[in-house]
Amino acid sequence: MKELLILAVVTFFTLVTYYLVEPFAHSQMHKHFESDGFAYKDLPAVTKKGDASRGKDLVSACIGCHGIEVAGFQAPMDAVSAAATFGVNPPDLSNAGVVFDEKFLANLIKNPAHALMVEHKFDPAKGQMHPMSEYYATGDDKEQEVADIVAYLRSIAVKQEELTPKMAFETACGRCHAVNYGNWTQIGEKPKFKKKQDELAFETQLLDYQDYLAKYMGTLPPDLSMYIRSRGEHYIETFIENPQNYLKGTAMPRVGVSAESAEKVIEHLKDVGDSKRHERETVGKYVMIYMLIFAIFAILWKKEVWRDLH
Amino acid sequence: MAHFTKAKSLHDWLNQRLAIDTLRRVLATEYWIPKNINFLWAMGMVLAITFALLLVSGIFLLMYYQPNVDLAFDSVNYTIMQEVGYGWLWRHIHGVAASVVFLIIYIHMFTGIYYGSYKKGREMIWISGMLLFVAFSAEAFSGYMLPWGQMSYWAGMVITNLFSMGGLQLDGLVEWIRGDYIPAQAFLNRFFMLHVLLIPLAIIGLIVLHFGALRIPHVNNQDGEEIDFEAEAAKYKAGNKKESKVIAFVNDFMSKDMMVVSIYLIFFFYLVFYHYDFAMDPVNFDPADGLKTPTHIYPEWYFLWSYEILRPFSTNVGLIAFAFAQVIFFLLPFLDRSPNAVPASRRGLFKYWFWAMLIDMIILTGMGKLPPEGIFSTIGLYAALLFIGLWIVLPFITKFEKKV
């Protein structure tokens, strides 16, 4: 019984130390935010019911800058030229309807800088125009037209269950962030090259793109390969929901992903930064079972040996 | 030359050449340990097992690690963690063991302090143990440089800066240690060498010394009782195992050790698979960037108490206090003037000294990680002063301790 008391004392002081250096220290060092479930409460709800067939005609307003590959619209410019013009390559809209939240999309079309939370960077009064212009209605019901465009984008996108983590990541994050461990660059997946010249040409393009991007954002957005370990799931989730939470004044826009897509983006970061997590769980279970059996035998052995000693 | 006969068996053949029976008797079956001990006496074996885990996992990691500033981070976080079969397992074992080994070392040290196991001929056990603590600290620090993450880089910067000795401004010494003006390739290479060769060699040598130092004074027991080992051993060998106050290292002591080890390993592997984050700081998963200082720079938890003794003072005073904290534990056997080699609970004021020291070091550890602002800074300052004060009063309170 004395041994149990000693064990209790040792455990107590160990846990106090652990509490101080881990949960307590981190609670003091880092701001903590809770997720709103990607509700985007600050944005007004969509009041009109959209009609995809009307939206199909209205997207002509978008394809001057955006590609919509599934609908047969190629992007008007390659990634590097687009970045030279806009600072960043505008996304292909094929899956925008599923990756981004419906309400967010509608508000984005109406007022990009506001929905993206980058009004501190783009103030029309000072002549700082956001590269994506506000939608100008062709008729007199702008709300209805915006709803129609959103409905169209949702109609052409893949279904939520067909959207892979990788697709979600590429559409939402991939034009600014590279993921070296996933072989992803801001201008797409890095192909295997047969000729050194081709590889150098690709890298030149990438460096050009990164230069334009860095100028646009103020700094080159970081590679996200290990973010699942360096920031953790909770931080990433609450960060993409509202980047201004942690980094007041950051140039990173609120990208407006839906709750389901946010989960997929995080899943993708796990796939590239913690790809052995499933194996870890399986092996962990077996090792724990092994250690328990080992402990039973060790205890029996001790009892056997000490029977003669007491 | 000794006389050799034709061997009757492999055992006999080896015995004639290596005296394995004698070795076994001297090192195992007739190496006497007191019977009156608790599970804290198994911490030595727990440490040996943890060191073995570090060594084996380290060997596997060494096969893929690249000591190059451009490749190190990816070789750890991509090659080892994601490409090499079970590389993640070896890394997590290595990282968790590096942290847990210090927890056990601290338990082992405070056990020694509580039971007075550094007195009456056991001084060399204590001193060799403290040398091991220093060697493990150097090993942990040099190993922390290797993934070449943000915390590796900036901890390397901050700690090597200490060698400028504040007001002495020995910048030349700092450059000599780094091999460069800042931590760079030369720095990484030498810490790699230290981590995988020189310090492990020192550790292995010191472990041998530590074990050797136990031989003559013998292991202490729970009541600080002086045991006549020869008489008690004779009882044991005569078959009076129940009356004898000693047990054999093998199998008696070993079976109890292995029982404790087996329970420890459940805890250890739980951490490895389900709770490894505490041992691997998130900041170090950002690659080293000499242009971007992390918001908070702090050492691993096991260095926090001495870091906090450095921090609350001005540079020069802080360095002196820090140096004091590094060496003072070595002097424990000589600063404790009491003749009593019994548990702290029976030692008058020393009882309070022990708990005050333990709690003070935990407070220092907690404050060492927090930003040095406001109330935390004040608590840290007083805890550091208390630490120094406790050591100053130690010779006086022990000198007047009543003999038990």
Coordinates of N, CA, C and O in Angstrom, one line a residue, chain B residues 2-142:
Chain B
A2 N 47.4 -20.0 -19.0 CA 46.5 -20.8 -18.3 C 46.5 -22.2 -18.9 O 46.8 -22.3 -20.1
H3 N 46.1 -23.2 -18.1 CA 45.9 -24.5 -18.7 C 44.5 -24.8 -19.2 O 43.5 -24.5 -18.5
F4 N 44.5 -25.2 -20.5 CA 43.2 -25.4 -21.1 C 43.0 -26.9 -21.3 O 43.9 -27.6 -21.8
T5 N 41.8 -27.4 -21.1 CA 41.5 -28.8 -21.3 C 40.5 -28.9 -22.5 O 39.8 -27.9 -22.8
K6 N 40.3 -30.1 -23.0 CA 39.4 -30.2 -24.1 C 38.0 -30.0 -23.5 O 37.6 -30.6 -22.5
A7 N 37.2 -29.0 -24.2 CA 35.9 -28.6 -23.6 C 34.9 -29.7 -23.8 O 34.9 -30.5 -24.8
K8 N 34.1 -29.9 -22.7 CA 33.0 -30.9 -22.7 C 31.7 -30.3 -23.4 O 30.9 -31.1 -23.8
S9 N 31.7 -29.0 -23.4 CA 30.5 -28.4 -24.0 C 30.8 -27.0 -24.4 O 31.9 -26.5 -24.1
L10 N 29.9 -26.3 -25.1 CA 30.2 -24.9 -25.6 C 30.3 -24.1 -24.3 O 31.2 -23.2 -24.2
H11 N 29.4 -24.3 -23.3 CA 29.5 -23.6 -22.1 C 30.9 -23.7 -21.4 O 31.5 -22.7 -21.0
D12 N 31.4 -24.9 -21.4 CA 32.7 -25.2 -20.8 C 33.8 -24.5 -21.6 O 34.7 -23.9 -21.0
W13 N 33.6 -24.6 -22.9 CA 34.6 -23.9 -23.8 C 34.7 -22.4 -23.5 O 35.8 -21.9 -23.4
L14 N 33.5 -21.8 -23.4 CA 33.5 -20.4 -23.2 C 34.0 -20.1 -21.8 O 34.7 -19.1 -21.5
N15 N 33.6 -20.9 -20.8 CA 33.9 -20.7 -19.4 C 35.4 -20.7 -19.2 O 36.0 -19.9 -18.4
Q16 N 36.1 -21.6 -19.9 CA 37.6 -21.7 -19.8 C 38.2 -20.4 -20.3 O 39.3 -20.0 -19.8
R17 N 37.6 -19.8 -21.3 CA 38.2 -18.6 -21.9 C 37.7 -17.3 -21.4 O 38.5 -16.3 -21.3
L18 N 36.4 -17.2 -21.0 CA 35.9 -16.0 -20.6 C 35.4 -16.0 -19.1 O 34.9 -14.9 -18.6
A19 N 35.5 -17.1 -18.5 CA 35.1 -17.2 -17.1 C 33.6 -16.7 -16.9 O 33.3 -15.9 -16.1
I20 N 32.7 -17.2 -17.8 CA 31.4 -16.7 -17.8 C 30.6 -17.1 -16.5 O 29.8 -16.4 -16.1
D21 N 31.0 -18.2 -15.9 CA 30.3 -18.6 -14.6 C 30.6 -17.5 -13.6 O 29.7 -17.1 -12.8
T22 N 31.9 -17.2 -13.5 CA 32.3 -16.2 -12.5 C 31.6 -14.8 -12.8 O 31.1 -14.2 -11.9
L23 N 31.6 -14.4 -14.0 CA 31.0 -13.2 -14.4 C 29.5 -13.2 -14.0 O 29.0 -12.2 -13.4
R24 N 28.9 -14.3 -14.3 CA 27.5 -14.4 -14.0 C 27.2 -14.3 -12.5 O 26.3 -13.6 -12.0
R25 N 28.1 -14.9 -11.7 CA 27.9 -14.9 -10.3 C 28.1 -13.5 -9.8 O 27.3 -12.9 -9.0
V26 N 29.2 -12.9 -10.2 CA 29.6 -11.6 -9.7 C 28.6 -10.5 -10.1 O 28.3 -9.6 -9.3
L27 N 28.2 -10.5 -11.4 CA 27.4 -9.5 -11.9 C 25.9 -9.7 -11.7 O 25.1 -8.8 -11.8
A28 N 25.5 -11.0 -11.4 CA 24.1 -11.2 -11.4 C 23.6 -12.0 -10.2 O 22.9 -11.4 -9.3
T29 N 23.9 -13.2 -10.1 CA 23.3 -14.1 -9.1 C 23.8 -13.8 -7.7 O 23.1 -14.1 -6.7
E30 N 25.0 -13.3 -7.6 CA 25.5 -12.9 -6.2 C 25.9 -11.4 -6.2 O 26.8 -11.0 -5.5
Y31 N 25.1 -10.6 -6.9 CA 25.2 -9.2 -6.7 C 24.0 -8.8 -5.9 O 22.9 -9.0 -6.2
W32 N 24.3 -8.3 -4.6 CA 23.3 -8.3 -3.6 C 22.6 -6.9 -3.6 O 23.3 -5.9 -3.6
I33 N 21.3 -6.9 -3.5 CA 20.5 -5.7 -3.4 C 19.6 -5.8 -2.2 O 19.2 -6.9 -1.9
P34 N 19.4 -4.7 -1.5 CA 18.5 -4.8 -0.3 C 17.1 -5.2 -0.7 O 16.6 -4.9 -1.7
K35 N 16.5 -5.9 0.3 CA 15.1 -6.4 0.0 C 14.1 -5.3 0.2 O 13.1 -5.2 -0.4
N36 N 14.4 -4.4 1.2 CA 13.5 -3.3 1.6 C 13.5 -2.1 0.6 O 14.1 -1.1 0.9
I37 N 12.9 -2.3 -0.5 CA 12.9 -1.3 -1.5 C 11.5 -1.2 -2.1 O 10.7 -2.0 -1.9
N38 N 11.2 0.0 -2.8 CA 9.9 0.1 -3.4 C 10.2 0.3 -4.9 O 11.3 0.2 -5.4
F39 N 9.1 0.6 -5.7 CA 9.2 0.6 -7.1 C 10.2 1.7 -7.7 O 10.6 1.6 -8.8
L40 N 10.4 2.7 -6.8 CA 11.3 3.7 -7.3 C 12.7 3.2 -7.5 O 13.5 3.8 -8.3
W41 N 13.0 2.1 -6.9 CA 14.4 1.5 -7.1 C 14.5 0.9 -8.5 O 15.6 0.5 -8.9
A42 N 13.4 0.8 -9.2 CA 13.4 0.2 -10.6 C 13.7 1.3 -11.6 O 13.8 1.0 -12.8
M43 N 13.8 2.5 -11.2 CA 14.0 3.6 -12.2 C 15.3 3.5 -13.0 O 15.4 3.9 -14.1
G44 N 16.3 2.9 -12.3 CA 17.5 2.6 -13.1 C 17.3 1.7 -14.3 O 17.8 2.0 -15.4
M45 N 16.5 0.7 -14.0 CA 16.3 -0.3 -15.2 C 15.3 0.4 -16.2 O 15.5 0.2 -17.4
V46 N 14.4 1.2 -15.7 CA 13.5 1.9 -16.6 C 14.3 2.9 -17.5 O 14.1 3.0 -18.7
L47 N 15.3 3.5 -16.9 CA 16.2 4.4 -17.7 C 17.0 3.6 -18.7 O 17.2 4.0 -19.8
A48 N 17.5 2.4 -18.2 CA 18.3 1.6 -19.1 C 17.5 1.2 -20.3 O 18.0 1.2 -21.5
I49 N 16.3 0.8 -20.1 CA 15.4 0.4 -21.2 C 15.1 1.5 -22.1 O 15.1 1.4 -23.3
T50 N 14.8 2.7 -21.5 CA 14.5 3.9 -22.3 C 15.7 4.3 -23.2 O 15.6 4.7 -24.3
F51 N 16.9 4.2 -22.6 CA 18.1 4.5 -23.3 C 18.3 3.5 -24.5 O 18.6 3.9 -25.6
A52 N 18.0 2.2 -24.2 CA 18.0 1.2 -25.3 C 17.0 1.6 -26.4 O 17.4 1.5 -27.6
L53 N 15.8 2.0 -26.0 CA 14.9 2.4 -27.1 C 15.4 3.6 -27.9 O 15.2 3.7 -29.1
L54 N 16.0 4.6 -27.2 CA 16.6 5.7 -27.9 C 17.7 5.3 -28.9 O 17.8 5.8 -30.0
L55 N 18.5 4.4 -28.4 CA 19.7 3.9 -29.2 C 19.2 3.2 -30.4 O 19.6 3.5 -31.5
V56 N 18.3 2.2 -30.2 CA 17.8 1.4 -31.4 C 17.0 2.3 -32.4 O 17.3 2.3 -33.6
S57 N 16.1 3.1 -31.8 CA 15.3 4.0 -32.8 C 16.3 5.0 -33.4 O 16.1 5.2 -34.6
G58 N 17.3 5.4 -32.7 CA 18.2 6.4 -33.3 C 19.0 5.7 -34.4 O 19.3 6.4 -35.5
I59 N 19.4 4.5 -34.3 CA 20.1 3.8 -35.4 C 19.3 3.7 -36.6 O 19.7 4.0 -37.7
F60 N 18.0 3.4 -36.5 CA 17.1 3.4 -37.6 C 16.9 4.7 -38.3 O 17.0 4.8 -39.5
L61 N 16.8 5.8 -37.5 CA 16.6 7.1 -38.0 C 17.9 7.6 -38.7 O 17.8 8.2 -39.8
L62 N 19.0 7.1 -38.2 CA 20.3 7.5 -38.8 C 20.5 7.0 -40.2 O 21.2 7.6 -41.0
M63 N 19.8 6.0 -40.6 CA 19.9 5.4 -41.9 C 19.2 6.3 -43.0 O 19.5 6.1 -44.2
Y64 N 18.4 7.2 -42.6 CA 17.7 8.1 -43.6 C 17.9 9.6 -43.3 O 17.6 10.3 -44.2
Y65 N 18.3 9.9 -42.1 CA 18.5 11.3 -41.8 C 19.6 12.0 -42.7 O 20.6 11.3 -42.9
Q66 N 19.4 13.2 -43.1 CA 20.4 13.9 -43.9 C 20.9 15.2 -43.1 O 20.1 16.1 -43.0
P67 N 22.1 15.2 -42.7 CA 22.6 16.4 -41.9 C 23.0 17.5 -42.9 O 24.1 17.9 -43.0
N68 N 22.0 18.1 -43.5 CA 22.3 19.1 -44.5 C 21.1 20.2 -44.3 O 20.0 19.8 -44.3
V69 N 21.5 21.4 -44.3 CA 20.5 22.4 -44.0 C 19.3 22.5 -45.0 O 18.2 22.9 -44.7
D70 N 19.6 22.0 -46.2 CA 18.6 22.1 -47.2 C 17.7 20.8 -47.2 O 16.6 20.8 -47.8
L71 N 18.3 19.7 -46.7 CA 17.6 18.4 -46.8 C 17.1 17.9 -45.4 O 16.2 17.1 -45.4
A72 N 17.6 18.4 -44.3 CA 17.4 17.8 -43.0 C 15.9 17.8 -42.7 O 15.3 16.7 -42.4
F73 N 15.2 18.9 -42.9 CA 13.8 19.0 -42.5 C 13.0 18.0 -43.3 O 12.1 17.3 -42.7
D74 N 13.2 18.0 -44.6 CA 12.4 17.0 -45.4 C 12.8 15.6 -45.2 O 11.9 14.7 -45.3
S75 N 14.1 15.3 -44.9 CA 14.5 13.9 -44.6 C 13.8 13.4 -43.4 O 13.4 12.2 -43.3
V76 N 13.5 14.3 -42.4 CA 12.8 13.9 -41.2 C 11.3 13.8 -41.5 O 10.6 12.8 -41.3
N77 N 10.7 14.9 -41.9 CA 9.3 15.0 -42.0 C 8.7 14.3 -43.2 O 7.5 14.0 -43.2
Y78 N 9.4 14.2 -44.3 CA 8.9 13.5 -45.4 C 9.4 12.1 -45.6 O 8.7 11.1 -45.5
T79 N 10.8 12.0 -45.7 CA 11.4 10.7 -46.0 C 11.1 9.7 -44.8 O 10.5 8.6 -45.0
I80 N 11.5 10.1 -43.6 CA 11.3 9.2 -42.5 C 9.8 9.1 -42.0 O 9.3 8.0 -41.8
M81 N 9.1 10.2 -42.0 CA 7.8 10.1 -41.5 C 6.8 9.5 -42.4 O 5.7 9.0 -42.1
Q82 N 7.0 9.6 -43.8 CA 6.0 9.2 -44.7 C 6.4 8.2 -45.7 O 5.6 7.5 -46.3
E83 N 7.7 8.1 -46.0 CA 8.1 7.2 -47.1 C 8.7 5.9 -46.6 O 8.4 4.9 -47.1
V84 N 9.6 6.0 -45.6 CA 10.2 4.8 -45.1 C 9.2 4.0 -44.3 O 8.5 4.5 -43.4
G85 N 9.2 2.7 -44.5 CA 8.3 1.8 -43.7 C 8.5 1.9 -42.2 O 9.6 1.7 -41.8
Y86 N 7.5 2.3 -41.5 CA 7.6 2.4 -40.0 C 8.6 3.5 -39.6 O 8.9 3.5 -38.4
G87 N 9.0 4.3 -40.5 CA 9.9 5.4 -40.1 C 9.2 6.3 -39.0 O 9.8 6.8 -38.1
W88 N 7.9 6.5 -39.2 CA 7.1 7.3 -38.3 C 7.2 6.7 -36.9 O 7.2 7.4 -35.9
L89 N 7.2 5.4 -36.8 CA 7.2 4.7 -35.5 C 8.5 5.0 -34.8 O 8.5 5.3 -33.6
W90 N 9.6 4.8 -35.6 CA 10.9 5.0 -34.9 C 11.1 6.5 -34.5 O 11.6 6.8 -33.5
R91 N 10.6 7.4 -35.3 CA 10.7 8.8 -34.9 C 9.9 9.1 -33.7 O 10.4 9.8 -32.8
H92 N 8.7 8.6 -33.7 CA 7.8 8.9 -32.5 C 8.4 8.3 -31.2 O 8.4 8.8 -30.2
I93 N 8.9 7.1 -31.4 CA 9.6 6.4 -30.2 C 10.7 7.3 -29.8 O 10.9 7.6 -28.6
H94 N 11.6 7.7 -30.7 CA 12.8 8.5 -30.4 C 12.4 9.8 -29.7 O 12.9 10.2 -28.7
G95 N 11.4 10.5 -30.3 CA 11.0 11.8 -29.8 C 10.3 11.7 -28.4 O 10.7 12.5 -27.5
V96 N 9.4 10.7 -28.2 CA 8.8 10.5 -26.9 C 9.8 10.1 -25.9 O 9.8 10.6 -24.8
A97 N 10.7 9.1 -26.3 CA 11.6 8.6 -25.3 C 12.6 9.7 -24.8 O 13.0 9.8 -23.7
A98 N 12.9 10.6 -25.8 CA 13.8 11.7 -25.4 C 13.2 12.6 -24.3 O 13.9 13.2 -23.5
S99 N 11.9 12.7 -24.4 CA 11.2 13.6 -23.4 C 11.0 12.8 -22.1 O 11.3 13.3 -21.0
V100 N 10.5 11.6 -22.2 CA 10.2 10.7 -21.1 C 11.4 10.4 -20.3 O 11.4 10.3 -19.0
V101 N 12.6 10.2 -21.0 CA 13.8 9.9 -20.2 C 14.1 10.9 -19.2 O 14.6 10.6 -18.1
F102 N 13.8 12.2 -19.5 CA 14.0 13.2 -18.5 C 13.1 13.1 -17.3 O 13.4 13.4 -16.2
L103 N 11.8 12.8 -17.6 CA 10.9 12.6 -16.5 C 11.4 11.5 -15.5 O 11.4 11.7 -14.3
I104 N 11.9 10.4 -16.1 CA 12.4 9.3 -15.3 C 13.7 9.8 -14.5 O 13.9 9.5 -13.4
I105 N 14.5 10.5 -15.3 CA 15.8 11.0 -14.6 C 15.4 11.9 -13.4 O 16.0 11.7 -12.3
Y106 N 14.4 12.8 -13.6 CA 14.1 13.6 -12.5 C 13.5 12.8 -11.3 O 13.8 13.1 -10.1
I107 N 12.6 11.8 -11.6 CA 12.1 10.9 -10.6 C 13.3 10.2 -9.8 O 13.3 10.2 -8.6
H108 N 14.2 9.7 -10.6 CA 15.4 9.0 -10.1 C 16.2 9.9 -9.2 O 16.6 9.5 -8.1
M109 N 16.4 11.2 -9.6 CA 17.2 12.2 -8.9 C 16.5 12.5 -7.5 O 17.1 12.5 -6.5
F110 N 15.2 12.8 -7.6 CA 14.5 13.2 -6.4 C 14.3 12.0 -5.5 O 14.3 12.1 -4.2
T111 N 14.3 10.8 -6.0 CA 14.3 9.6 -5.2 C 15.6 9.5 -4.4 O 15.7 9.3 -3.2
G112 N 16.7 9.8 -5.1 CA 18.1 9.8 -4.4 C 18.1 10.9 -3.4 O 18.7 10.6 -2.3
I113 N 17.6 12.0 -3.6 CA 17.6 13.1 -2.7 C 16.7 12.8 -1.4 O 17.2 12.9 -0.3
Y114 N 15.6 12.2 -1.7 CA 14.6 11.9 -0.6 C 15.2 10.9 0.3 O 15.2 11.0 1.5
Y115 N 15.8 9.9 -0.2 CA 16.3 8.8 0.6 C 17.8 9.0 1.0 O 18.4 8.1 1.6
G116 N 18.4 10.1 0.7 CA 19.8 10.4 1.1 C 20.8 9.4 0.5 O 21.8 9.1 1.1
S117 N 20.5 9.1 -0.8 CA 21.3 8.0 -1.4 C 22.6 8.6 -2.0 O 23.2 8.0 -2.9
Y118 N 23.0 9.8 -1.6 CA 24.2 10.4 -2.1 C 25.3 10.6 -0.9 O 26.2 11.2 -1.1
K119 N 24.9 9.9 0.2 CA 25.8 10.1 1.4 C 26.5 8.9 1.8 O 26.2 7.8 1.3
K120 N 27.5 9.0 2.7 CA 28.2 7.9 3.3 C 28.7 6.9 2.3 O 28.3 5.8 2.2
G121 N 29.6 7.4 1.4 CA 30.2 6.5 0.5 C 29.5 6.4 -0.8 O 30.0 5.8 -1.8
R122 N 28.3 7.0 -0.9 CA 27.6 7.0 -2.2 C 27.8 8.3 -3.0 O 27.0 8.5 -3.9
E123 N 28.8 9.1 -2.6 CA 28.9 10.3 -3.3 C 29.2 10.2 -4.8 O 28.7 10.9 -5.6
M124 N 30.0 9.2 -5.1 CA 30.4 9.0 -6.5 C 29.2 8.5 -7.4 O 29.1 8.7 -8.6
I125 N 28.2 7.8 -6.7 CA 27.0 7.4 -7.5 C 26.3 8.7 -7.9 O 25.9 8.9 -9.0
W126 N 26.2 9.6 -6.9 CA 25.5 10.9 -7.2 C 26.2 11.7 -8.3 O 25.6 12.2 -9.2
I127 N 27.5 11.8 -8.1 CA 28.3 12.6 -9.0 C 28.3 12.0 -10.5 O 28.0 12.7 -11.4
S128 N 28.4 10.7 -10.6 CA 28.4 10.1 -11.9 C 27.0 10.2 -12.5 O 26.8 10.4 -13.7
G129 N 26.0 10.2 -11.6 CA 24.6 10.4 -12.1 C 24.4 11.8 -12.6 O 23.8 12.0 -13.6
M130 N 25.0 12.8 -11.9 CA 24.8 14.2 -12.3 C 25.6 14.4 -13.7 O 25.1 15.1 -14.5
L131 N 26.7 13.7 -13.8 CA 27.4 13.8 -15.1 C 26.6 13.2 -16.2 O 26.5 13.7 -17.3
L132 N 25.8 12.1 -15.9 CA 24.9 11.5 -16.9 C 23.8 12.5 -17.2 O 23.4 12.7 -18.4
F133 N 23.3 13.2 -16.2 CA 22.3 14.2 -16.4 C 22.8 15.3 -17.4 O 22.1 15.7 -18.4
V134 N 24.0 15.7 -17.2 CA 24.6 16.8 -18.1 C 24.8 16.2 -19.5 O 24.4 16.8 -20.5
A135 N 25.3 15.0 -19.6 CA 25.5 14.3 -20.9 C 24.1 14.1 -21.6 O 24.0 14.4 -22.8
F136 N 23.1 13.7 -20.9 CA 21.8 13.6 -21.5 C 21.2 14.9 -21.9 O 20.6 15.0 -23.0
S137 N 21.5 16.0 -21.2 CA 21.0 17.3 -21.5 C 21.7 17.7 -22.9 O 21.0 18.2 -23.8
A138 N 23.0 17.5 -23.0 CA 23.7 17.9 -24.2 C 23.2 17.0 -25.4 O 23.0 17.5 -26.5
E139 N 22.9 15.8 -25.1 CA 22.4 14.9 -26.1 C 21.0 15.3 -26.6 O 20.7 15.4 -27.8
A140 N 20.2 15.7 -25.6 CA 18.9 16.2 -26.0 C 18.9 17.5 -26.8 O 18.2 17.6 -27.8
F141 N 19.8 18.4 -26.4 CA 19.9 19.7 -27.1 C 20.4 19.5 -28.5 O 19.9 20.0 -29.5
S142 N 21.5 18.7 -28.6 CA 22.1 18.5 -30.0 C 21.1 17.8 -30.9 O 21.0 18.1 -32.0

